[in-house]
Coordinates of C-alpha atoms in Angstrom, one line a residue:
M1 CA 0.0 0.0 0.0
K2 CA 1.4 3.3 -1.0
P3 CA 2.0 5.8 2.0
N4 CA -0.6 8.3 0.8
E5 CA -3.2 5.7 0.2
I6 CA -4.2 5.3 3.9
R7 CA -5.3 8.8 4.0
N8 CA -6.6 9.1 0.4
N9 CA -10.4 9.2 0.5
F10 CA -10.6 10.5 -3.1
H11 CA -12.2 13.7 -2.2
G12 CA -11.8 14.6 -5.9
I13 CA -14.1 11.7 -6.9
T14 CA -16.6 13.0 -4.3
A15 CA -16.5 16.4 -6.0
L16 CA -16.8 14.7 -9.4
R17 CA -19.9 12.9 -8.3
A18 CA -21.4 16.3 -7.3
I19 CA -20.5 17.7 -10.7
A20 CA -21.8 14.7 -12.6
A21 CA -25.1 14.9 -10.8
S22 CA -25.4 18.6 -11.3
V23 CA -24.9 18.4 -15.1
V24 CA -27.4 15.6 -15.3
L25 CA -29.9 18.0 -13.5
I26 CA -29.1 20.7 -16.1
V27 CA -30.0 18.6 -19.1
H28 CA -33.2 17.2 -17.6
S29 CA -34.3 20.5 -16.2
S30 CA -33.8 22.2 -19.6
A31 CA -35.8 19.4 -21.4
L32 CA -38.7 19.1 -19.0
L33 CA -39.1 22.8 -18.1
S34 CA -38.4 24.5 -21.4
F35 CA -42.1 25.1 -22.3
N36 CA -41.9 27.5 -25.2
H37 CA -38.3 28.4 -24.8
E38 CA -35.6 27.3 -27.2
I39 CA -33.0 25.0 -25.6
S40 CA -29.4 25.6 -26.5
K41 CA -27.7 22.9 -28.3
L42 CA -24.8 23.1 -25.8
V43 CA -27.1 21.7 -23.1
I44 CA -27.0 18.3 -24.6
L45 CA -23.3 18.1 -23.7
T46 CA -24.3 17.8 -20.0
N47 CA -25.4 14.2 -20.7
I48 CA -21.8 13.5 -20.0
G49 CA -22.6 13.1 -16.4
V50 CA -23.8 9.5 -17.0
D51 CA -20.5 8.5 -18.6
I52 CA -18.5 10.1 -15.6
F53 CA -20.6 8.0 -13.2
F54 CA -19.8 4.8 -15.1
I55 CA -16.0 5.5 -15.0
I56 CA -16.3 6.3 -11.3
S57 CA -18.1 3.1 -10.8
G58 CA -15.5 1.0 -12.5
F59 CA -12.7 2.6 -10.4
I60 CA -14.4 2.6 -7.1
I61 CA -15.7 -1.0 -7.2
T62 CA -12.2 -2.2 -8.2
Y63 CA -10.6 0.0 -5.5
A64 CA -12.9 -0.9 -2.7
H65 CA -12.7 -4.7 -3.3
W66 CA -9.0 -4.8 -4.2
N67 CA -8.3 -7.2 -1.3
D68 CA -11.5 -9.2 -1.5
F69 CA -10.8 -11.5 -4.4
G70 CA -10.4 -15.2 -4.1
R71 CA -12.5 -15.6 -0.9
G72 CA -15.0 -18.0 -2.3
A73 CA -18.7 -17.9 -2.0
Q74 CA -18.5 -16.0 1.2
G75 CA -16.6 -13.1 -0.4
V76 CA -19.1 -13.1 -3.3
K77 CA -22.0 -13.0 -0.8
G78 CA -20.5 -10.1 1.0
F79 CA -19.9 -8.1 -2.2
I80 CA -23.6 -8.6 -3.4
R81 CA -25.0 -7.7 -0.1
K82 CA -22.9 -4.4 0.1
R83 CA -24.0 -3.5 -3.4
F84 CA -27.7 -4.4 -2.7
V85 CA -27.7 -2.3 0.4
R86 CA -26.1 0.6 -1.4
I87 CA -28.4 0.7 -4.4
Y88 CA -31.6 -1.2 -4.0
P89 CA -33.5 0.3 -1.0
M90 CA -33.5 3.8 -2.6
Y91 CA -34.2 2.5 -6.0
L92 CA -37.1 0.5 -4.7
L93 CA -38.5 3.6 -2.8
F94 CA -38.4 5.9 -5.9
T95 CA -39.7 3.1 -8.2
L96 CA -42.7 2.6 -6.0
I97 CA -43.3 6.4 -5.7
T98 CA -43.2 6.7 -9.5
A99 CA -45.6 3.7 -9.8
L100 CA -48.1 5.4 -7.4
A101 CA -47.7 8.7 -9.3
L102 CA -48.2 7.0 -12.6
F103 CA -51.4 5.2 -11.3
M104 CA -52.9 8.3 -9.8
M105 CA -51.9 11.0 -12.3
P106 CA -51.1 9.2 -15.6
Q107 CA -51.5 12.5 -17.5
L108 CA -48.1 13.7 -16.1
F109 CA -46.3 10.9 -17.9
F110 CA -45.4 10.9 -21.6
S111 CA -45.5 7.2 -22.8
L112 CA -45.7 5.2 -19.6
K113 CA -48.8 3.2 -18.9
S114 CA -49.5 1.8 -15.4
S115 CA -49.2 -2.0 -15.3
F116 CA -48.0 -4.7 -12.9
E117 CA -45.7 -6.1 -15.6
L118 CA -43.9 -2.7 -16.0
L119 CA -43.4 -2.5 -12.2
F120 CA -42.2 -6.1 -11.8
S121 CA -39.7 -5.9 -14.7
S122 CA -38.5 -2.6 -13.5
L123 CA -37.8 -3.9 -10.0
L124 CA -35.5 -6.4 -11.7
F125 CA -33.9 -3.7 -13.7
L126 CA -35.3 -5.0 -16.9
P127 CA -36.8 -2.6 -19.4
S128 CA -40.3 -2.7 -20.9
K129 CA -41.4 -1.7 -24.4
M130 CA -44.2 1.0 -24.5
A131 CA -46.8 1.3 -27.1
N132 CA -45.0 4.2 -28.8
G133 CA -41.8 2.1 -29.0
D134 CA -40.0 3.6 -26.1
V135 CA -37.9 1.0 -24.1
T136 CA -37.6 2.1 -20.5
L137 CA -37.8 1.3 -16.8
L138 CA -40.6 2.7 -14.7
L139 CA -38.1 5.1 -13.2
A140 CA -36.7 6.2 -16.6
V141 CA -33.5 7.8 -15.3
A142 CA -32.5 4.4 -13.6
W143 CA -31.6 2.9 -17.0
T144 CA -28.0 3.3 -15.9
L145 CA -28.7 1.0 -13.0
S146 CA -29.5 -1.9 -15.5
Y147 CA -25.8 -1.5 -16.6
E148 CA -24.5 -1.2 -13.1
V149 CA -26.2 -4.3 -11.9
A150 CA -24.9 -6.3 -14.9
F151 CA -21.4 -5.0 -14.1
Y152 CA -21.9 -6.0 -10.5
A153 CA -22.9 -9.5 -11.6
I154 CA -19.8 -9.9 -13.7
F155 CA -17.5 -8.6 -11.0
S156 CA -19.1 -10.8 -8.3
I157 CA -18.5 -14.0 -10.4
A158 CA -14.9 -12.9 -11.0
M159 CA -14.3 -12.5 -7.3
L160 CA -14.2 -16.3 -7.0
F161 CA -10.7 -16.1 -8.6
N162 CA -7.6 -14.6 -7.3
R163 CA -7.1 -10.9 -8.0
R164 CA -5.0 -11.1 -11.2
M165 CA -7.3 -13.7 -12.8
A166 CA -10.5 -11.9 -11.5
L167 CA -9.4 -8.6 -13.2
V168 CA -8.7 -10.5 -16.5
V169 CA -12.0 -12.3 -16.3
T170 CA -13.8 -9.0 -15.7
S171 CA -12.0 -7.2 -18.4
V172 CA -12.6 -9.9 -21.0
A173 CA -16.2 -10.0 -20.0
L174 CA -16.7 -6.3 -20.4
I175 CA -15.0 -6.4 -23.8
A176 CA -17.2 -9.3 -24.9
W177 CA -20.3 -7.5 -23.6
S178 CA -19.4 -4.4 -25.6
S179 CA -18.5 -6.5 -28.7
L180 CA -22.1 -7.9 -28.8
S181 CA -23.2 -4.4 -29.8
L182 CA -21.7 -5.1 -33.2
I183 CA -24.1 -7.9 -33.8
Q184 CA -27.6 -7.2 -35.2
Q185 CA -30.0 -7.7 -32.3
D186 CA -33.5 -8.9 -32.9
N187 CA -35.4 -7.9 -29.7
Y188 CA -35.7 -4.8 -27.5
I189 CA -34.0 -6.2 -24.5
S190 CA -30.8 -7.1 -26.3
N191 CA -30.8 -3.8 -28.2
Y192 CA -31.1 -2.0 -24.8
F193 CA -28.2 -3.8 -23.1
F194 CA -25.8 -4.5 -25.9
T195 CA -23.9 -1.3 -26.5
T196 CA -20.2 -0.2 -26.0
L197 CA -21.0 1.6 -22.7
P198 CA -19.4 -1.2 -20.6
I199 CA -16.1 0.0 -21.9
E200 CA -16.4 2.9 -19.6
F201 CA -16.5 0.6 -16.5
L202 CA -13.4 -1.1 -17.9
V203 CA -11.7 2.3 -18.3
G204 CA -12.3 3.0 -14.6
M205 CA -10.9 -0.4 -13.6
I206 CA -7.8 0.2 -15.7
I207 CA -7.1 3.5 -14.0
C208 CA -7.5 1.8 -10.6
I209 CA -5.2 -0.9 -11.6
I210 CA -2.6 1.6 -12.6
F211 CA -3.1 3.5 -9.4
K212 CA -2.9 0.5 -7.2
T213 CA 0.2 -1.1 -8.8
S214 CA 2.2 2.0 -9.4
S215 CA 4.8 2.9 -6.8
S216 CA 4.0 6.6 -6.8
I217 CA 1.3 8.6 -8.4
P218 CA 1.4 12.3 -7.5
S219 CA -1.7 14.2 -6.7
I220 CA -3.0 16.5 -9.4
A221 CA -2.5 20.2 -8.8
P222 CA -5.5 22.5 -9.2
L223 CA -3.9 24.2 -12.2
T224 CA -3.2 20.9 -14.0
S225 CA -6.8 19.8 -13.2
G226 CA -8.2 23.1 -14.7
V227 CA -6.2 22.6 -17.8
L228 CA -7.4 19.1 -18.3
V229 CA -11.0 20.1 -17.8
V230 CA -10.5 22.8 -20.5
I231 CA -9.1 20.2 -22.8
A232 CA -12.1 17.8 -22.0
I233 CA -14.6 20.5 -22.9
I234 CA -12.8 21.3 -26.1
T235 CA -12.7 17.5 -26.9
L236 CA -16.3 17.2 -26.1
Y237 CA -17.4 20.0 -28.3
Y238 CA -15.2 18.8 -31.2
L239 CA -16.4 15.2 -31.0
F240 CA -20.0 16.2 -30.6
F241 CA -20.5 19.1 -33.0
I242 CA -17.6 18.7 -35.5
A243 CA -16.6 15.2 -35.9
G244 CA -20.2 14.2 -37.0
F245 CA -20.9 11.3 -34.6
D246 CA -24.4 9.9 -34.5
T247 CA -25.8 11.2 -31.2
S248 CA -29.4 10.5 -31.7
E249 CA -29.5 7.4 -29.6
L250 CA -29.2 7.5 -25.9
R251 CA -27.1 4.2 -25.9
S252 CA -25.3 4.8 -29.1
N253 CA -22.4 2.6 -29.9
T254 CA -20.2 5.6 -30.4
R255 CA -21.3 7.3 -27.1
F256 CA -18.1 6.0 -25.4
I257 CA -16.1 8.0 -27.9
Y258 CA -17.9 11.4 -27.9
F259 CA -18.9 11.3 -24.3
G260 CA -16.5 8.6 -22.9
I261 CA -13.2 10.2 -23.9
P262 CA -14.0 13.7 -22.5
A263 CA -15.4 11.9 -19.4
L264 CA -12.1 10.0 -19.1
I265 CA -10.2 13.2 -19.2
I266 CA -12.4 14.9 -16.6
F267 CA -12.0 11.8 -14.3
I268 CA -8.3 12.0 -14.5
S269 CA -8.3 15.6 -13.8
F270 CA -10.2 15.0 -10.5
F271 CA -9.7 11.6 -9.1
N272 CA -6.4 12.2 -7.3
T273 CA -6.7 16.0 -6.4
P274 CA -5.6 17.2 -3.0
Y275 CA -8.0 17.8 -0.1
S276 CA -9.6 21.3 -0.3
K277 CA -8.3 23.7 2.4
K278 CA -11.6 25.7 2.5
S279 CA -13.6 23.7 5.0
T280 CA -17.0 25.2 3.9
I281 CA -16.5 24.4 0.3
R282 CA -15.3 21.0 1.1
K283 CA -18.2 20.1 3.3
V284 CA -20.7 21.4 0.7
V285 CA -19.0 19.4 -2.0
E286 CA -18.9 16.3 0.1
V287 CA -22.4 16.4 1.1
I288 CA -23.6 17.0 -2.5
G289 CA -21.3 14.2 -3.8
S290 CA -22.4 11.8 -1.2
A291 CA -26.1 12.6 -2.0
S292 CA -25.5 12.2 -5.8
Y293 CA -27.2 8.7 -6.0
V294 CA -30.5 9.7 -4.4
T295 CA -30.3 13.1 -6.2
Y296 CA -30.1 11.2 -9.4
L297 CA -33.0 8.8 -8.6
S298 CA -35.3 11.5 -7.2
H299 CA -34.7 14.4 -9.6
F300 CA -37.2 13.3 -12.4
L301 CA -40.0 13.2 -9.9
I302 CA -39.0 16.6 -8.3
I303 CA -38.8 18.2 -11.7
G304 CA -42.2 16.8 -12.5
V305 CA -43.5 18.5 -9.3
I306 CA -41.9 21.8 -10.3
K307 CA -43.4 21.5 -13.8
F308 CA -46.8 21.0 -12.3
I309 CA -46.5 24.0 -10.1
M310 CA -45.3 26.2 -13.0
K311 CA -48.3 25.2 -14.9
V312 CA -50.5 26.3 -12.0
I313 CA -48.9 29.6 -11.1
P314 CA -49.4 32.3 -13.9
G315 CA -46.3 33.9 -15.3
T316 CA -43.7 31.3 -14.3
Q317 CA -43.5 29.7 -17.7
Q318 CA -42.3 33.0 -19.1
L319 CA -39.3 33.2 -16.8
P320 CA -36.0 33.0 -18.6
L321 CA -35.1 29.3 -19.1
A322 CA -31.7 29.8 -17.5
I323 CA -33.3 31.0 -14.3
T324 CA -35.8 28.2 -14.3
V325 CA -32.9 25.5 -14.8
I326 CA -30.8 27.1 -12.1
A327 CA -33.8 27.1 -9.6
S328 CA -34.6 23.5 -10.6
C329 CA -31.1 22.3 -10.1
I330 CA -30.9 23.9 -6.7
I331 CA -34.2 22.5 -5.6
C332 CA -33.3 19.0 -6.8
T333 CA -29.9 19.2 -5.1
V334 CA -31.3 20.4 -1.7
A335 CA -33.9 17.7 -1.9
G336 CA -31.3 15.1 -2.7
V337 CA -29.2 16.1 0.3
F338 CA -32.2 16.0 2.5
I339 CA -33.2 12.5 1.3
H340 CA -29.6 11.4 1.7
I341 CA -29.3 12.6 5.3
Y342 CA -32.7 11.6 6.7
I343 CA -33.7 8.6 4.5
E344 CA -30.8 7.0 2.7
K345 CA -28.1 7.1 5.4
P346 CA -30.5 5.7 8.1
A347 CA -31.6 3.0 5.6
I348 CA -28.0 1.9 4.9
S349 CA -27.2 2.0 8.6
F350 CA -30.2 -0.1 9.4
F351 CA -29.3 -2.8 6.9
R352 CA -25.6 -2.8 8.0
K353 CA -26.4 -3.2 11.6
K354 CA -28.9 -5.9 10.7
K355 CA -26.1 -7.8 8.9
T356 CA -23.8 -7.3 12.1
R357 CA -26.6 -8.7 14.3
E358 CA -27.1 -11.7 12.1
A359 CA -23.3 -12.3 12.1
I360 CA -23.3 -12.2 15.9
E361 CA -26.3 -14.6 16.3
N362 CA -24.7 -17.0 13.9

C-alpha cells in the first residue's frame, strides 16, 4: 500500500460525483421545463454526467474490493450484499413512488402506462417496451442501473478467482459485452443492453489498476486539473459538433467516444486531487457528492412537481429558461441532500447493523 493511500479518501471523486449529478440535472431540467423556450444545443453536452458515473463506478468498485478476491462464495455473498444495500432500497423507494404517481396521475407521464408487468420488470432492472416504441424502466433515469447491476454480476463472479485472474476475467467479459453491440439484435432487451458503454466501466478499472500497482502517483495540482477540464470541454465540443458522430440514440455505440473520452479526461483531472483547504466548500461538495445517488434517482420526480407548479402559477412559464433551470437544479440538489441525510443514510445504517446482528447470532 502506498504511503498516501491510507489517508486518500478520493475527495476529488466525491467532487466529481457532485459535478456529474449537477450536469445531469441541467439537461433534464432544460428538457422538461423549457415550455416554449428554445434549448441551447450546448445543453445536450451535459449528458456526459452518466459517462462520468460509469467510469467512477469501475474505479471505485475495483478499489474498494481490491483485497476481497479469491475468498470463495462468502466473499461473493459479502460483495452482493454491500451492493444491494447501497443501491436497492432507494431504487425500490423511488420506483414505488413513481408507480403510485403513474397510477394516480397518468397525464403527467409521456409514454408510460401503469401496469404490474412494468413495475415487476423494473424492480428487476429489466426494461419494458411502451406502445410508442420507447424502451424504458418505470423510473426512466434508472436505465443506468441496469448496466451497473450487470457490471456487479460480472464482477461478483470474477471475485471467485484470485485478483489477477479476476481482473482479467472481468475485463474480458466487459469487452465481450461491448462486442455484442456489433451484432444485429432482434429484440428490444438485447438492443437495450448490448452497447459499447461497458467499456467505460473497464476504463475506470484500468485507472484503478494503474493507481494500485504504481509505486507513486502524485496528486493532481489545481492548475493541471483546470487545464485538463478545458481540454475535455474542447474535446467534447469537437467530437459532438464537428466530428459528426451519430448522437441521436441514448445508448449509441459511439457514445463511449464522444462522451466517454472527455469523461475520462475529466475523471483523470479530479480523481487524485488534494484535499480542499476551505472547509465550508469541502463540506458542501462532500455532502452533495455523497447525496448524488439519491439526487439522481429523485430528480425526475422533483422536476415533475416543479413543472406541475409552474403550470398552475401564472407567469412562471415566461421566466428565462436559465433562471428556471438554475432554480430547478438547486431545488433538486437540496432535496437530494435532505433525502440522503434523513432517509438514505439511516436505511443503509439499518441494513448494515442488521447484518452485524445476524453475524453475531450465527
